XYZ file of C-alpha atoms in Angstrom:
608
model
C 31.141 50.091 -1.492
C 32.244 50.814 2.167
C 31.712 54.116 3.010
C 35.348 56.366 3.907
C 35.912 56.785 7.757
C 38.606 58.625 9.226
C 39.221 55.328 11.623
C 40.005 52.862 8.599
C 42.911 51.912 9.696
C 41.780 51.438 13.254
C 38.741 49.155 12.337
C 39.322 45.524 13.103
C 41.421 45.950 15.860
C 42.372 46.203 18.871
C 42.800 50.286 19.240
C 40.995 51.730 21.976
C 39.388 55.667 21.073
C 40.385 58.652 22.968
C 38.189 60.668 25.152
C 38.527 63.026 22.109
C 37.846 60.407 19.405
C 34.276 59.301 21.025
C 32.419 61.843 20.170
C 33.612 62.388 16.622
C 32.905 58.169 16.615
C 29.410 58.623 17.769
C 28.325 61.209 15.088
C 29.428 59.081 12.673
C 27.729 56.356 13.802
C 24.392 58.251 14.196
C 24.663 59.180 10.306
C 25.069 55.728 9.175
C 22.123 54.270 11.191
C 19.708 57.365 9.466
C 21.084 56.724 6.235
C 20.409 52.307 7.485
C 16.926 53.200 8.546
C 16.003 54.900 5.434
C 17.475 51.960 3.432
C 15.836 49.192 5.269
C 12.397 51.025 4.786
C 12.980 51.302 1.076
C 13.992 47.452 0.725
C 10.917 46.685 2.875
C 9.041 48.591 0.840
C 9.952 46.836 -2.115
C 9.818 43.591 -0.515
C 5.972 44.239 -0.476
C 6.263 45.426 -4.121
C 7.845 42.223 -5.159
C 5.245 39.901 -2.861
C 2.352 41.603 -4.456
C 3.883 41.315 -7.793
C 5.074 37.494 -7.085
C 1.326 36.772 -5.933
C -0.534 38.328 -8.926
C 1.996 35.935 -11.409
C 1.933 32.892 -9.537
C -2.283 33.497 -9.619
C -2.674 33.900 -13.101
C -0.087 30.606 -13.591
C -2.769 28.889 -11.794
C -5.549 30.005 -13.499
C -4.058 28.317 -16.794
C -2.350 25.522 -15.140
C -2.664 22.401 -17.759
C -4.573 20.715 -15.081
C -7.572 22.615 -14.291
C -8.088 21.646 -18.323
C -8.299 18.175 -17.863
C -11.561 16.346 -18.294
C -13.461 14.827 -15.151
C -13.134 11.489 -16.548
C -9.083 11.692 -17.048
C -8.813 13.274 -14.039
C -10.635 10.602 -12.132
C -8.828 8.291 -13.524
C -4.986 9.730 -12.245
C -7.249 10.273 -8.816
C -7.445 6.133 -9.072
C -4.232 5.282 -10.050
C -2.254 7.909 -7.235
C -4.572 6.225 -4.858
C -3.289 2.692 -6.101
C 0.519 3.934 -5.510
C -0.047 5.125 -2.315
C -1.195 2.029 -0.815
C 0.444 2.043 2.771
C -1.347 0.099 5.988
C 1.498 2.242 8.026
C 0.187 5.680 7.036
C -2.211 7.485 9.789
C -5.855 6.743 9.274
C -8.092 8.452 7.331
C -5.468 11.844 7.011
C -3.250 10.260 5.394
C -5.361 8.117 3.055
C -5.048 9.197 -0.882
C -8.789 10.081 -0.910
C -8.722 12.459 1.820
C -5.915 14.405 0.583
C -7.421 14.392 -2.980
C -10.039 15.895 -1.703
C -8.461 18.830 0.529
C -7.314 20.156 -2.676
C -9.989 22.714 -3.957
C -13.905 22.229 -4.060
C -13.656 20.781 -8.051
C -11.340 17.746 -6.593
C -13.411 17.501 -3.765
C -16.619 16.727 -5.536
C -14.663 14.951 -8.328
C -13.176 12.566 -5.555
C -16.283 11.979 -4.071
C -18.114 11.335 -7.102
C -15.267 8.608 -7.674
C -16.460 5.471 -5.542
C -13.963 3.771 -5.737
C -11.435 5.964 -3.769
C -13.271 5.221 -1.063
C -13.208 1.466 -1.487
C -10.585 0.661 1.523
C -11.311 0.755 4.562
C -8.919 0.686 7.703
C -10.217 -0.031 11.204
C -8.216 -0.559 13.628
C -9.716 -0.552 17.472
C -7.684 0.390 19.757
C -7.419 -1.678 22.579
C -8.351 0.094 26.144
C -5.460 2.121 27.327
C -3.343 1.110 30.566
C -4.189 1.130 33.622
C -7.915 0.242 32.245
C -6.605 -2.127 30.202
C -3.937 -3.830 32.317
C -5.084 -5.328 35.741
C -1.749 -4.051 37.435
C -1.810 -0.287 36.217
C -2.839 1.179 39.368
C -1.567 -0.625 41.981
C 0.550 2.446 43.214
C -1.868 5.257 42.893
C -4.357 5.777 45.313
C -7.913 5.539 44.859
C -8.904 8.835 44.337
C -6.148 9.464 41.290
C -6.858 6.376 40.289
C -10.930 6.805 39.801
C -9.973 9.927 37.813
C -6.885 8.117 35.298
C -9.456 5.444 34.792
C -12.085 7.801 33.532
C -10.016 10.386 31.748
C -8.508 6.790 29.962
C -11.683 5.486 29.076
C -13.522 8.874 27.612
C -10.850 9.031 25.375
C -10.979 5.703 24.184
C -14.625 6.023 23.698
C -14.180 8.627 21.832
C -12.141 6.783 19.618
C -14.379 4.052 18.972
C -17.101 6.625 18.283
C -14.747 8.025 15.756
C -14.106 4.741 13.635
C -17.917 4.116 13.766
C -18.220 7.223 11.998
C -15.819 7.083 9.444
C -16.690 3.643 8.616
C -20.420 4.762 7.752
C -18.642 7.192 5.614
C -15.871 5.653 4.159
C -19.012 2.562 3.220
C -21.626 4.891 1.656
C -18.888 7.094 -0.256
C -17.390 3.769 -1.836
C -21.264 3.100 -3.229
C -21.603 -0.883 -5.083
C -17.368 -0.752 -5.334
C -15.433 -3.805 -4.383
C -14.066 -3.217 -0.779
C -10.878 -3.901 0.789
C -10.689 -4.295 4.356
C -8.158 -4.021 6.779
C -9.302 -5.246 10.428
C -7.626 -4.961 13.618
C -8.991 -5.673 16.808
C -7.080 -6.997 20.467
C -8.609 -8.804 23.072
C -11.097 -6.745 24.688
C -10.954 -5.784 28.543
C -13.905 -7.389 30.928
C -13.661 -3.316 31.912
C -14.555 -2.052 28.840
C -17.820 -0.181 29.447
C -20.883 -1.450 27.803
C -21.943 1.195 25.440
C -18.322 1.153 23.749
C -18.774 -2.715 23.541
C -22.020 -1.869 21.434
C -20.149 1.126 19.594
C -17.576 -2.106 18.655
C -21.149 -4.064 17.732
C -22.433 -1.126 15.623
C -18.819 -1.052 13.956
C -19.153 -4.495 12.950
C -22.555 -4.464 12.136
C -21.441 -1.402 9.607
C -18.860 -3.765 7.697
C -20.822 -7.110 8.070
C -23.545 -5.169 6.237
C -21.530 -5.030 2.936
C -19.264 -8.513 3.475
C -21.039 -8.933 0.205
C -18.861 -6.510 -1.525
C -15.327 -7.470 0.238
C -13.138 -8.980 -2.625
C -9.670 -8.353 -0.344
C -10.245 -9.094 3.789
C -6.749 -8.521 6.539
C -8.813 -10.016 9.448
C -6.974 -9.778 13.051
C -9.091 -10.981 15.359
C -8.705 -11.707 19.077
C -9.833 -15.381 20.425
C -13.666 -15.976 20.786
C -14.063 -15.173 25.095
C -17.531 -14.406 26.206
C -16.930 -10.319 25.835
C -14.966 -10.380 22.077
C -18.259 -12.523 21.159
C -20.194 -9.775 22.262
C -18.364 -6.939 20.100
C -17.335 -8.876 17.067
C -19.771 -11.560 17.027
C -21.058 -10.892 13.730
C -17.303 -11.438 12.072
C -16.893 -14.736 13.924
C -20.240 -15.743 12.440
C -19.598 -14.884 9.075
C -20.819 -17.808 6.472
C -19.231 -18.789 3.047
C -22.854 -16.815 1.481
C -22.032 -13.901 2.947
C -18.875 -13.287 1.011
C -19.350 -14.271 -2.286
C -16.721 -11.942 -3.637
C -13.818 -12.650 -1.798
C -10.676 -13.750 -3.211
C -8.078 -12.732 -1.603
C -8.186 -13.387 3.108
C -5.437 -13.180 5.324
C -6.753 -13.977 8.723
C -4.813 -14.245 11.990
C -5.715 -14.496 15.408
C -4.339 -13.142 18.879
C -3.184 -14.918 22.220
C -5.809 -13.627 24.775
C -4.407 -11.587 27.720
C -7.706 -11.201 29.959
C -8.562 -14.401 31.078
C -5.908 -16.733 29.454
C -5.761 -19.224 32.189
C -9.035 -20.664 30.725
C -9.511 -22.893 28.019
C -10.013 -21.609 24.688
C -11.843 -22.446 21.896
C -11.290 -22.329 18.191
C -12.970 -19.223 16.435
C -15.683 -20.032 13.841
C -14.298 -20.326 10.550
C -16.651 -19.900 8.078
C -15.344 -17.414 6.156
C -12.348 -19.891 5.085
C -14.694 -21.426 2.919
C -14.848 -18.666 0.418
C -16.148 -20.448 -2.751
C -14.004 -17.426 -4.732
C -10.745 -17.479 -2.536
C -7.796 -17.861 -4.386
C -5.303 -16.037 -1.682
C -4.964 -17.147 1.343
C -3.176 -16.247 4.348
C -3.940 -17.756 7.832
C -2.513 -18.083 11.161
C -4.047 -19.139 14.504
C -2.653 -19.453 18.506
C -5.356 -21.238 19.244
C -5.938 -23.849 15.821
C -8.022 -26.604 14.688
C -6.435 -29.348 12.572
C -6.376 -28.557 8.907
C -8.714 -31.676 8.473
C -11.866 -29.594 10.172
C -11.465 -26.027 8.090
C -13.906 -25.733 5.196
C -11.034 -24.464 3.335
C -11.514 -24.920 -0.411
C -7.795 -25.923 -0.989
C -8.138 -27.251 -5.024
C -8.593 -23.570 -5.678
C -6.065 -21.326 -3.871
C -3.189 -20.371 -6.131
C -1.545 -18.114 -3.574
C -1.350 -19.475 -0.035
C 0.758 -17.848 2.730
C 0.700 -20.506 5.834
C 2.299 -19.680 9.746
C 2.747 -23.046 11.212
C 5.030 -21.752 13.734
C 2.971 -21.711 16.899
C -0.482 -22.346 16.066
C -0.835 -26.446 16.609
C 1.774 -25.741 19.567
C -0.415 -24.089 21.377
C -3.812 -25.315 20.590
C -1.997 -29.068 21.878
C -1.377 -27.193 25.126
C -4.417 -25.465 25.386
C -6.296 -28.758 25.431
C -3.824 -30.221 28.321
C -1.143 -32.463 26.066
C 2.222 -33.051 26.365
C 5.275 -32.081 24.140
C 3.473 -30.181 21.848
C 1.952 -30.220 18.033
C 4.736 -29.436 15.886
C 3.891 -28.253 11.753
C 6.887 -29.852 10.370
C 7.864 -31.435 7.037
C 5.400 -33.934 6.837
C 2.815 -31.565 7.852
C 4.100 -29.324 4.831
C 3.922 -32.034 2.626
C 0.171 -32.546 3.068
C -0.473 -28.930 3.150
C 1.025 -28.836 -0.379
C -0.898 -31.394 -1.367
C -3.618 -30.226 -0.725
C -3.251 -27.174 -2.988
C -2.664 -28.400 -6.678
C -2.789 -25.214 -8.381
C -0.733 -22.988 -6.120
C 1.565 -20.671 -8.322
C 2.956 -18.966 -4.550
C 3.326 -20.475 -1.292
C 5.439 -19.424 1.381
C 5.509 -21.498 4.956
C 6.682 -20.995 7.819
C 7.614 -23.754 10.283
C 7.733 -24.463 14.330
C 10.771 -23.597 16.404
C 11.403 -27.028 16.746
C 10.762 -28.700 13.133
C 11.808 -31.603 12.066
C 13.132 -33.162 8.280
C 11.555 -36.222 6.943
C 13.500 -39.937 7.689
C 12.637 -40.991 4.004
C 11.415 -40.258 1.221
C 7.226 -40.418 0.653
C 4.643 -40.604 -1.873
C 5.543 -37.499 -4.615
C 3.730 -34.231 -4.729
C 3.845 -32.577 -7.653
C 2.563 -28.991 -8.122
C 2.327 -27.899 -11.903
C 2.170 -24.611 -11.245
C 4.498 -23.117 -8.716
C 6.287 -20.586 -9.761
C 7.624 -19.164 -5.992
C 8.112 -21.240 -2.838
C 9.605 -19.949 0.702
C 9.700 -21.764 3.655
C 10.386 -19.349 6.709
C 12.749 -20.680 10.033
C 13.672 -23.762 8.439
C 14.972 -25.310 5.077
C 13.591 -29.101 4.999
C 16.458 -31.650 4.013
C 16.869 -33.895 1.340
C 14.180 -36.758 1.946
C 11.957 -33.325 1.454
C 13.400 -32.150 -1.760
C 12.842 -35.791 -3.064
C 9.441 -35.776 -2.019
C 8.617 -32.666 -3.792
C 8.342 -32.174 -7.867
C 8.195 -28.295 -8.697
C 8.620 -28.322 -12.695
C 7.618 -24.220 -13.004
C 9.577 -23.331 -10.250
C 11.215 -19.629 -10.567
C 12.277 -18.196 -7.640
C 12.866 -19.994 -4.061
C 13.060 -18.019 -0.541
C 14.513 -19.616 2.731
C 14.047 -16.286 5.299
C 15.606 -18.104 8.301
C 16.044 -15.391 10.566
C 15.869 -17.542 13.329
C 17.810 -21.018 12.038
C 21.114 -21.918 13.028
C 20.791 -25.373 11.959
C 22.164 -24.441 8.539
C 25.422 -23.545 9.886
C 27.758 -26.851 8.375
C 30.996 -27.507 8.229
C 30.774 -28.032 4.047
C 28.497 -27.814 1.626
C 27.783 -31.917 1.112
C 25.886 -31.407 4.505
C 24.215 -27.945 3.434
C 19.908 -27.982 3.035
C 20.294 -25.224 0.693
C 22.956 -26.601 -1.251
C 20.720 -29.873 -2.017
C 17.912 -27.416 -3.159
C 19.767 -25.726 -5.516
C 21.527 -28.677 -6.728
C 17.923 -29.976 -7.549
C 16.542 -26.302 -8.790
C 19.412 -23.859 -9.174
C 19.247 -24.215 -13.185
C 15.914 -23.743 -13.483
C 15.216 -20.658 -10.985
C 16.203 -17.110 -11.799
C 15.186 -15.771 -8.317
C 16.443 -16.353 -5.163
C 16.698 -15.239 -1.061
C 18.728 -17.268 1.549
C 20.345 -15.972 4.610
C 24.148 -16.127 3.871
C 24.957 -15.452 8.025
C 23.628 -19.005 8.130
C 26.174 -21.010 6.124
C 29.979 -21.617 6.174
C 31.951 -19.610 3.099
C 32.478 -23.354 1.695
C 28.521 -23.642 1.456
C 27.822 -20.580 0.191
C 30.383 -20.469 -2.396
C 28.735 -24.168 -3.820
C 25.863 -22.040 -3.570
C 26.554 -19.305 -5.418
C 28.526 -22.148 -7.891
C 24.667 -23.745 -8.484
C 22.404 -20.120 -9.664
C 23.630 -20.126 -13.584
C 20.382 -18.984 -15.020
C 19.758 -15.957 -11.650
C 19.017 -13.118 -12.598
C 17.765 -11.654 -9.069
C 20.176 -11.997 -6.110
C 18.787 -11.285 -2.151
C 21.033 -11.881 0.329
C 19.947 -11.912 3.940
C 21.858 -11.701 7.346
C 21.082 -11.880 11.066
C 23.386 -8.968 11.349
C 26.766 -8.054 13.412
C 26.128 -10.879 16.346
C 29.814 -10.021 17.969
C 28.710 -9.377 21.109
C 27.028 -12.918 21.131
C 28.279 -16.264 20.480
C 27.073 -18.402 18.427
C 25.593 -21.353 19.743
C 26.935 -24.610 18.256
C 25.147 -26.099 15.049
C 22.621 -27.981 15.983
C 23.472 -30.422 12.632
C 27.299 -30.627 13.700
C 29.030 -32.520 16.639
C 29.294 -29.142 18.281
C 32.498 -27.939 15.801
C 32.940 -24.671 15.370
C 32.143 -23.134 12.044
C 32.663 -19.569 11.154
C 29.537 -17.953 9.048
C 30.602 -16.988 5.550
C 31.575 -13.358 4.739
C 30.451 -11.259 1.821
C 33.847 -9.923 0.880
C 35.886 -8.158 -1.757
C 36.514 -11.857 -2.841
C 32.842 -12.544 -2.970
C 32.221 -9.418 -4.733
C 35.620 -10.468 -7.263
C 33.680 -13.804 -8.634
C 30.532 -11.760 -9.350
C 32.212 -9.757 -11.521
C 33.115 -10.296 -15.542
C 36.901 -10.601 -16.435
C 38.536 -9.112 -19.214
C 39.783 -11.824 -20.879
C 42.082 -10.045 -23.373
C 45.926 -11.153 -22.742
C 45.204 -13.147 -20.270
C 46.156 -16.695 -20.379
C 45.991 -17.950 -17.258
C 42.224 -20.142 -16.438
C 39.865 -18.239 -14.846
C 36.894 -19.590 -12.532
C 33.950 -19.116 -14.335
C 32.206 -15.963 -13.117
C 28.699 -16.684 -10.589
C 25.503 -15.813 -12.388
C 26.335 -14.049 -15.399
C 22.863 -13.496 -16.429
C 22.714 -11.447 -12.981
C 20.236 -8.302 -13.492
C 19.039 -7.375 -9.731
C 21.342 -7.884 -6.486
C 20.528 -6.700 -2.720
C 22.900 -7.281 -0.649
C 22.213 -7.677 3.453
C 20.093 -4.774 5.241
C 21.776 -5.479 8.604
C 24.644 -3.445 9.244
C 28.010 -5.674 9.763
C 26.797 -7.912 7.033
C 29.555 -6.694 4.271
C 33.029 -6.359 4.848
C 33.904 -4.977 0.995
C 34.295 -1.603 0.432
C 32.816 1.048 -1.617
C 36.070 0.748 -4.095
C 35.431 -3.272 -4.702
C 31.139 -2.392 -4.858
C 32.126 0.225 -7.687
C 34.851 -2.391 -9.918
C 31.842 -4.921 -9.390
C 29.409 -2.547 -10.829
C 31.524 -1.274 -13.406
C 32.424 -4.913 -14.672
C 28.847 -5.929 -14.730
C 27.756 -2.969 -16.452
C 30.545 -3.172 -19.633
C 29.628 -6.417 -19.554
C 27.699 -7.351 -22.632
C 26.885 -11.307 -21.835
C 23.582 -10.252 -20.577
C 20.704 -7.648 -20.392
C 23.349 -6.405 -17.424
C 22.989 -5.114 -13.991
C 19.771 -2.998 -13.133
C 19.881 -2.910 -9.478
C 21.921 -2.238 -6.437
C 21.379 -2.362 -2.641
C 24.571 -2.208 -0.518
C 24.322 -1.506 3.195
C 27.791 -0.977 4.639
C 28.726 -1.290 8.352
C 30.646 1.941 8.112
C 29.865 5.903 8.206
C 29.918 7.430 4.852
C 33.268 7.123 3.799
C 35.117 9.474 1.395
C 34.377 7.923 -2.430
C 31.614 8.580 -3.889
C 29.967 5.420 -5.980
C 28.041 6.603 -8.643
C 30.403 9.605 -8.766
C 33.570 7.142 -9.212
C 31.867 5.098 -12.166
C 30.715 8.709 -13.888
C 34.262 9.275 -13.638
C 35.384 5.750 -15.097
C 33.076 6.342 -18.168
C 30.101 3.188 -17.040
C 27.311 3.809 -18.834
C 24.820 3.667 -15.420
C 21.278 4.956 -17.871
C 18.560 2.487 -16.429
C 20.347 0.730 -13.763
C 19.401 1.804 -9.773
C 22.005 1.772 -7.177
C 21.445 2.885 -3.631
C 24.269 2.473 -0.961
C 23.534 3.183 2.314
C 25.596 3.894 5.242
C 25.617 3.579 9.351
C 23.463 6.556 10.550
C 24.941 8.290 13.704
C 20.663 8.710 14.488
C 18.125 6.062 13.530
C 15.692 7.332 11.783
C 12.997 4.525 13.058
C 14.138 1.107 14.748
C 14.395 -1.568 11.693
C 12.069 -4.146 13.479
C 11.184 -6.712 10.405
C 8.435 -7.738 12.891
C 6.821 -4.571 12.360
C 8.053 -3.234 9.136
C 7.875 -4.760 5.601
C 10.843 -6.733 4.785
C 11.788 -4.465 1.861
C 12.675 -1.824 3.973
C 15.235 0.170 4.235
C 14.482 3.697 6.008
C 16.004 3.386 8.669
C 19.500 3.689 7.130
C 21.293 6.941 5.982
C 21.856 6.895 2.331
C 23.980 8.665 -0.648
């Protein structure tokens, strides 16, 4: 209630006091702020009434919170399986790591999680490579010598104190996991000729640490830098790791870097032991500088899982030994890695930048058991397909980022149309990059996938600003890449046959349970009203288990409807089904770099 003042009708405006006025103004004025102060002490006074009541509730809540009643042994076991959903080789090192936090908690969870081995059973180490200017030869060439005497050793302290760091928590993190199964996750660059000697032992001792329990590793993400003189000396132990000294290991991906110190000399392939594995069955493996498949003790009758870069590995190892033209991994060279590998269920290949399809047909290879294949910058051709008998096949990926080849005037000349001529029935999974075909293509496509029930659609993206260049498979004609439209969108989505007697085309994969559409923005033209008809249809459709999933990124700012909102309002029943629509973000939240980020993701978008 506003108190009465004999200047109510003055307040609010623009009436200036009289001399006579002021005074009466000020008293008034003094009265209110005593009466203000003593309210504001009350109300802080009962602020610390309430805070001191809140606190003694809230600590008695705890005290018979359900959890604290939960046996060790349960509790252990949700300590195991948060750990197992928090798997994330982004997330910082060891402060973020599920075990860490876990055991930050209280001093029950902290012995608890450290009486848990296994929580400690993955191990990240990652050395950082010595900073610029140390690290780079032309760092300092504008500072004078003084400043630059003090950079370098201010630079080099703290990365040895780095190094010292990982040393430490890799003692830890390998006598807290006990006799448990590791999995490690190795990162190391080329090391500088600078680096001083005792951090090139600290790298040694770091090694040594790891090396010491290879006998426990059952999962292995090996980066390693090329075998020079001063690598050897750090990591020497990892390059000399035998097939006995991992007995457990069944699951390596191992890669290798292009040296920068002292890449004008030749360089030789790293020791490759550990490939022979006698229990690998996953394998993932990628070299600059690579042998021929021939020479790797690679136990290939045994890998069901087998993840293979051929993009610039033989390339560069033809160079490196002074030839000409290069070693390309191409379709024959895919062929006979396939052969190779009888029981794969998964394999996923990428080729050169410069690959080339098959002239004829050749001998058959047939693999029993393959359940998901993806080749990765180029889709073989049709002497390929023929070549190739895949009677378990499931779900097919072509992630051809970097192809334009696919681009064709129809789709009697499309790759991807041949494959799913020969496997579209059979698969109910599939990925292709739509940005790469004409709308004729992908509509014979989409005319081919009548048993799909999962739906990724890739796209290089909104490439206005840049030409295309002209298809390399085309006399240089000029073929616009196909749209995902409101007409696309229209023969995904069930018809209501009732009255209607016109014919219908039948509608595309009617079986159709999980659908992404493009993460790169300017990939979709339709808009949010045709997304919501297409999710309504699907979901009053009753042909199949209907739609469960949803990923729409549209090139536009949120706009005004609301999705899920719109089909509440229509009545669709949307219990068990996900959809996520996200929109152009005025502020990236992080660069979407599929180089560095998983290929799932999406986080860098603004959604509903």
């Amino acid at each position: 209630m506003e108190a009465k003042t004999p200047f109510a009708k003055h307040l609010d405006t623009n009436y200036v006091p009289s001399d006579e006025e002021l005074p009466l103004i000020r008293a008034l004025i003094q009265q209110k702020a005593e009466t203000l102060a003593v309210l504001n002490a009350r109300i802080k006074a009962l602020e610390v009434e309430r805070d001191a009541e809140q606190s003694f509730v809230q600590r008695h809540i705890a005290l018979i919170s359900p959890i604290k009643r939960v046996p060790d042994d349960i509790l252990s076991s949700l300590f195991i399986a948060f750990s197992a959903l928090r798997r994330n080789r982004y997330e910082p090192w060891p402060t973020g790591h599920p075990a860490v936090i876990l055991s930050h908690v209280c001093s029950h969870w902290r012995q608890l999680a450290l009486g848990t081995p296994v929580l400690w059973s993955t191990l990240k180490v990652y050395i950082p490579p010595l900073p610029s200017p140390v690290g780079h030869p032309m760092g300092l060439v504008h500072m004078s010598s003084l400043i630059q005497r003090t950079v370098e050793s201010e630079a080099t302290h703290s990365w040895e104190k780095q190094v010292d760091r990982l040393l430490r928590l890799s003692r830890v993190w390998i006598g807290r996991s006990k006799d448990c199964f590791l999995t490690i996750d190795f990162l190391a660059a080329d090391i500088s000729p600078s680096a001083p000697d005792s951090t090139i032992s600290t790298i040694s001792s770091i090694i040594g640490v790891i090396c010491d329990a290879s006998w426990r590793w059952k999962w292995a993400s090996l980066y390693l830098p090329s075998r020079t003189p001063i690598n050897s000396l750090a990591l020497g132990r990892l390059y000399d790791l035998k097939p006995a000294d991992i007995p457990s290991l069944c699951d390596l991906a191992l890669s290798q870097s292009t040296p920068f110190f002292g890449s004008s000399a030749p360089i030789s392939p790293p020791d490759t032991g550990i490939l022979g594995g006698g229990a690998i069955r996953t394998l993932s493996f990628t070299f600059q500088s690579f042998p021929t498949l021939n020479t790797l003790p690679i136990k290939w009758a045994q890998l069901t899982k087998l993840v293979f870069d051929g993009n610039t590995g033989l390339y560069y190892h033809h160079h490196a030994q002074g030839g000409y033209g290069g070693v390309q991994f191409n379709c024959a060279s895919a062929l006979g890695l396939m052969r190779r590998c009888p029981q794969l269920a998964h394999c996923d290949i990428s080729f050169g930048h410069h690959a080339y399809d098959l002239h004829a047909a050749i001998e058959s290879v047939t693999l029993p058991y393959l359940q998901f294949l993806c080749f990765r910058l180029y889709i073989p051709g049709k002497h390929f397909i023929s070549s190739l008998h895949l009677p378990a096949l499931q779900a097919l990926s072509f992630r051809s980022f970097h192809d334009s080849s696919m681009r064709t005037a129809g789709p009697h000349s499309s790759r991807l149309v041949v494959w799913l001529q020969t496997y579209g029935q059979q698969i109910t999974d599939v990925e292709f990059n739509v940005e790469t075909l004409s709308q004729s293509s992908l509509y014979a496509c989409m005319d081919l996938l009548t048993n799909l029930t999962s739906l990724r659609l890739d796209h290089n993206g909104n490439t206005s600003r840049t030409p295309p260049g002209p298809p390399w498979d085309a006399a240089n004609e000029a073929v616009t890449p196909a749209k995902l439209d409101g007409d696309f969108l229209h023969r995904l989505t069930p018809r209501d046959d009732s009255g209607n007697t016109g014919v219908e085309v039948p509608v595309w994969c009617p079986r159709l349970e999980t659908i992404r559409f493009p993460k790169e923005f300017g990939s979709v033209t339709f808009s949010e009203v045709e997304l919501a008809k297409f999710i309504a249809g699907r979901r009053l459709d009753r042909n199949g288990k209907g739609l469960r999933e949803v990923i729409a990124v549209l090139g536009t700012l949120k706009g005004q409807l609301d999705v899920k909102g719109h089909l509440d309002e229509m009545g669709v029943d949307l219990n068990g089904v996900g959809i996520k629509v996200f929109y152009a973000s005025p502020f990236l939240v992080r660069p979407p770099s599929p180089m560095r980020y998983p290929e799932t993701d999406y986080d860098h978008l603004y959604t509903e």
